[in-house]
Coordinates of C-alpha atoms in Angstrom, one line a residue:
X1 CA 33.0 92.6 153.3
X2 CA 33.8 92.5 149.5
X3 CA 36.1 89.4 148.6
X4 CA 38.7 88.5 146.0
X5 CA 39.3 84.5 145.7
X6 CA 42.5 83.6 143.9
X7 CA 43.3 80.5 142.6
X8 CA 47.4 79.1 142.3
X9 CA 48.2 75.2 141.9
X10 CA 49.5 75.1 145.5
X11 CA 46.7 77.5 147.2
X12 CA 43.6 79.2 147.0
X13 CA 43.6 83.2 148.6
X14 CA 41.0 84.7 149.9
X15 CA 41.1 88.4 150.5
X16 CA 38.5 90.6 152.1
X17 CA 38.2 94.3 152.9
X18 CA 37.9 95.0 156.4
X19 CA 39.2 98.4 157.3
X20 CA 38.9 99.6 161.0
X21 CA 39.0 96.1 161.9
X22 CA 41.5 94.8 164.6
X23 CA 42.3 91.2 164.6
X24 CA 40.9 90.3 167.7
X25 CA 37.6 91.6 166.8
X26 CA 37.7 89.1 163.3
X27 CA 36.5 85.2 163.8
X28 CA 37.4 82.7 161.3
X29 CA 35.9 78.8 162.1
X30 CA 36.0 76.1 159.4
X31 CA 32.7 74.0 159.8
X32 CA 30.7 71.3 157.7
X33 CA 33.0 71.5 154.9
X34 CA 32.4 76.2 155.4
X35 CA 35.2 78.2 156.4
X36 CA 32.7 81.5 158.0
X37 CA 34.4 84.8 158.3
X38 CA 32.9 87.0 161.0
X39 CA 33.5 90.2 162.9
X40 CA 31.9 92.4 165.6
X41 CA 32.8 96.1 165.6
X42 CA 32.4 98.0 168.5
X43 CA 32.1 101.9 168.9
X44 CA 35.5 103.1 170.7
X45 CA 34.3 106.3 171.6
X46 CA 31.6 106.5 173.7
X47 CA 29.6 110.0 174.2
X48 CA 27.3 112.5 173.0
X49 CA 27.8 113.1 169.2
X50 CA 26.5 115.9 167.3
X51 CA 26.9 113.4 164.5
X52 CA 27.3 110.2 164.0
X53 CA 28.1 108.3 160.9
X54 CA 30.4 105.2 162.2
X55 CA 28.9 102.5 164.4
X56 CA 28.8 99.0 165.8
X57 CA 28.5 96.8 162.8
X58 CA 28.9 92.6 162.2
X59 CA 28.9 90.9 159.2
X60 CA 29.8 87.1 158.3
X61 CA 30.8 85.5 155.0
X62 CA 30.8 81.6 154.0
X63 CA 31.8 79.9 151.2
X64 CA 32.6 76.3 150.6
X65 CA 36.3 74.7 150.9
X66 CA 36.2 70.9 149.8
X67 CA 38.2 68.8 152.5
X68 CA 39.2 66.3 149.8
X69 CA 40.8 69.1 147.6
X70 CA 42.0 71.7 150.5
X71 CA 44.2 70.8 153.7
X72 CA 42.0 72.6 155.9
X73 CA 43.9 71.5 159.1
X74 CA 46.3 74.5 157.6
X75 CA 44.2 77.1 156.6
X76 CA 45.7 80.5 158.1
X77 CA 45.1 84.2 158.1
X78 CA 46.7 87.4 158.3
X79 CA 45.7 91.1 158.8
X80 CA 47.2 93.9 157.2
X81 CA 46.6 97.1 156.2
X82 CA 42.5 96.3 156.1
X83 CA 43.0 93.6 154.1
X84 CA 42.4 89.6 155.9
X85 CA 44.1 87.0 153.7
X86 CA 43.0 83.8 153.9
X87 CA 45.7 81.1 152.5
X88 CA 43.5 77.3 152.0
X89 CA 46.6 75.3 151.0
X90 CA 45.7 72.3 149.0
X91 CA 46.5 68.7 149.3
X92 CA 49.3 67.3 147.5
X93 CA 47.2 64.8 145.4
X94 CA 45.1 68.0 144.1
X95 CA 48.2 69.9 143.0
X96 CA 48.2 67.1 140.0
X97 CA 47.2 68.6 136.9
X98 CA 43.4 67.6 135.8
X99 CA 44.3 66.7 132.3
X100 CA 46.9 64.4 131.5
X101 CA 47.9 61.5 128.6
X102 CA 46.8 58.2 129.2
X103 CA 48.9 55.3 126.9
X104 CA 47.0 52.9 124.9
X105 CA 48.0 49.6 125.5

């Protein structure tokens, strides 16, 4: 599926298109430092078609979440409207902004 990733100092989002989907088909693991997104859909109908465009299709997406950055023990996900949202919360000590003054003493 296509993806958007957006990025906010408390979370990162990731969305991804996956119309017709229904959430039990839709597997999301988080593995050596990977959270995979993966789905399996099946034909409803079964029967002789005079056409058939729609079938059984799978995909799976990765991308890398940084368990020193991310609290990955409360990633969630939500389906709506063909749209999964992933929300990677991060950990407090990354919300701190990267730049910052430092005093010369």
């Amino acid at each position: 599926p296509k993806i958007d990733v957006r990025d906010t100092p408390d979370a990162t989002f990731v969305d991804a298109t996956v119309p017709g989907l229904k959430r039990e088909n839709v597997v999301i693991d988080f593995e050596d430092g990977c959270v995979k997104i993966s789905a399996d859909r099946q034909d409803d109908i079964e029967g002789d078609y005079l056409h058939k465009e729609i079938h059984r299709s799978s995909f799976s997406r990765w991308f890398p979440v940084e368990a020193d950055i991310y609290d990955v023990n409360n990633i969630t996900a939500e389906l709506v409207d063909g749209i999964l949202t992933l929300t990677i919360p991060k950990r407090e000590e990354a919300k701190t902004p990267a730049s910052r003054k430092i005093e010369v003493k």
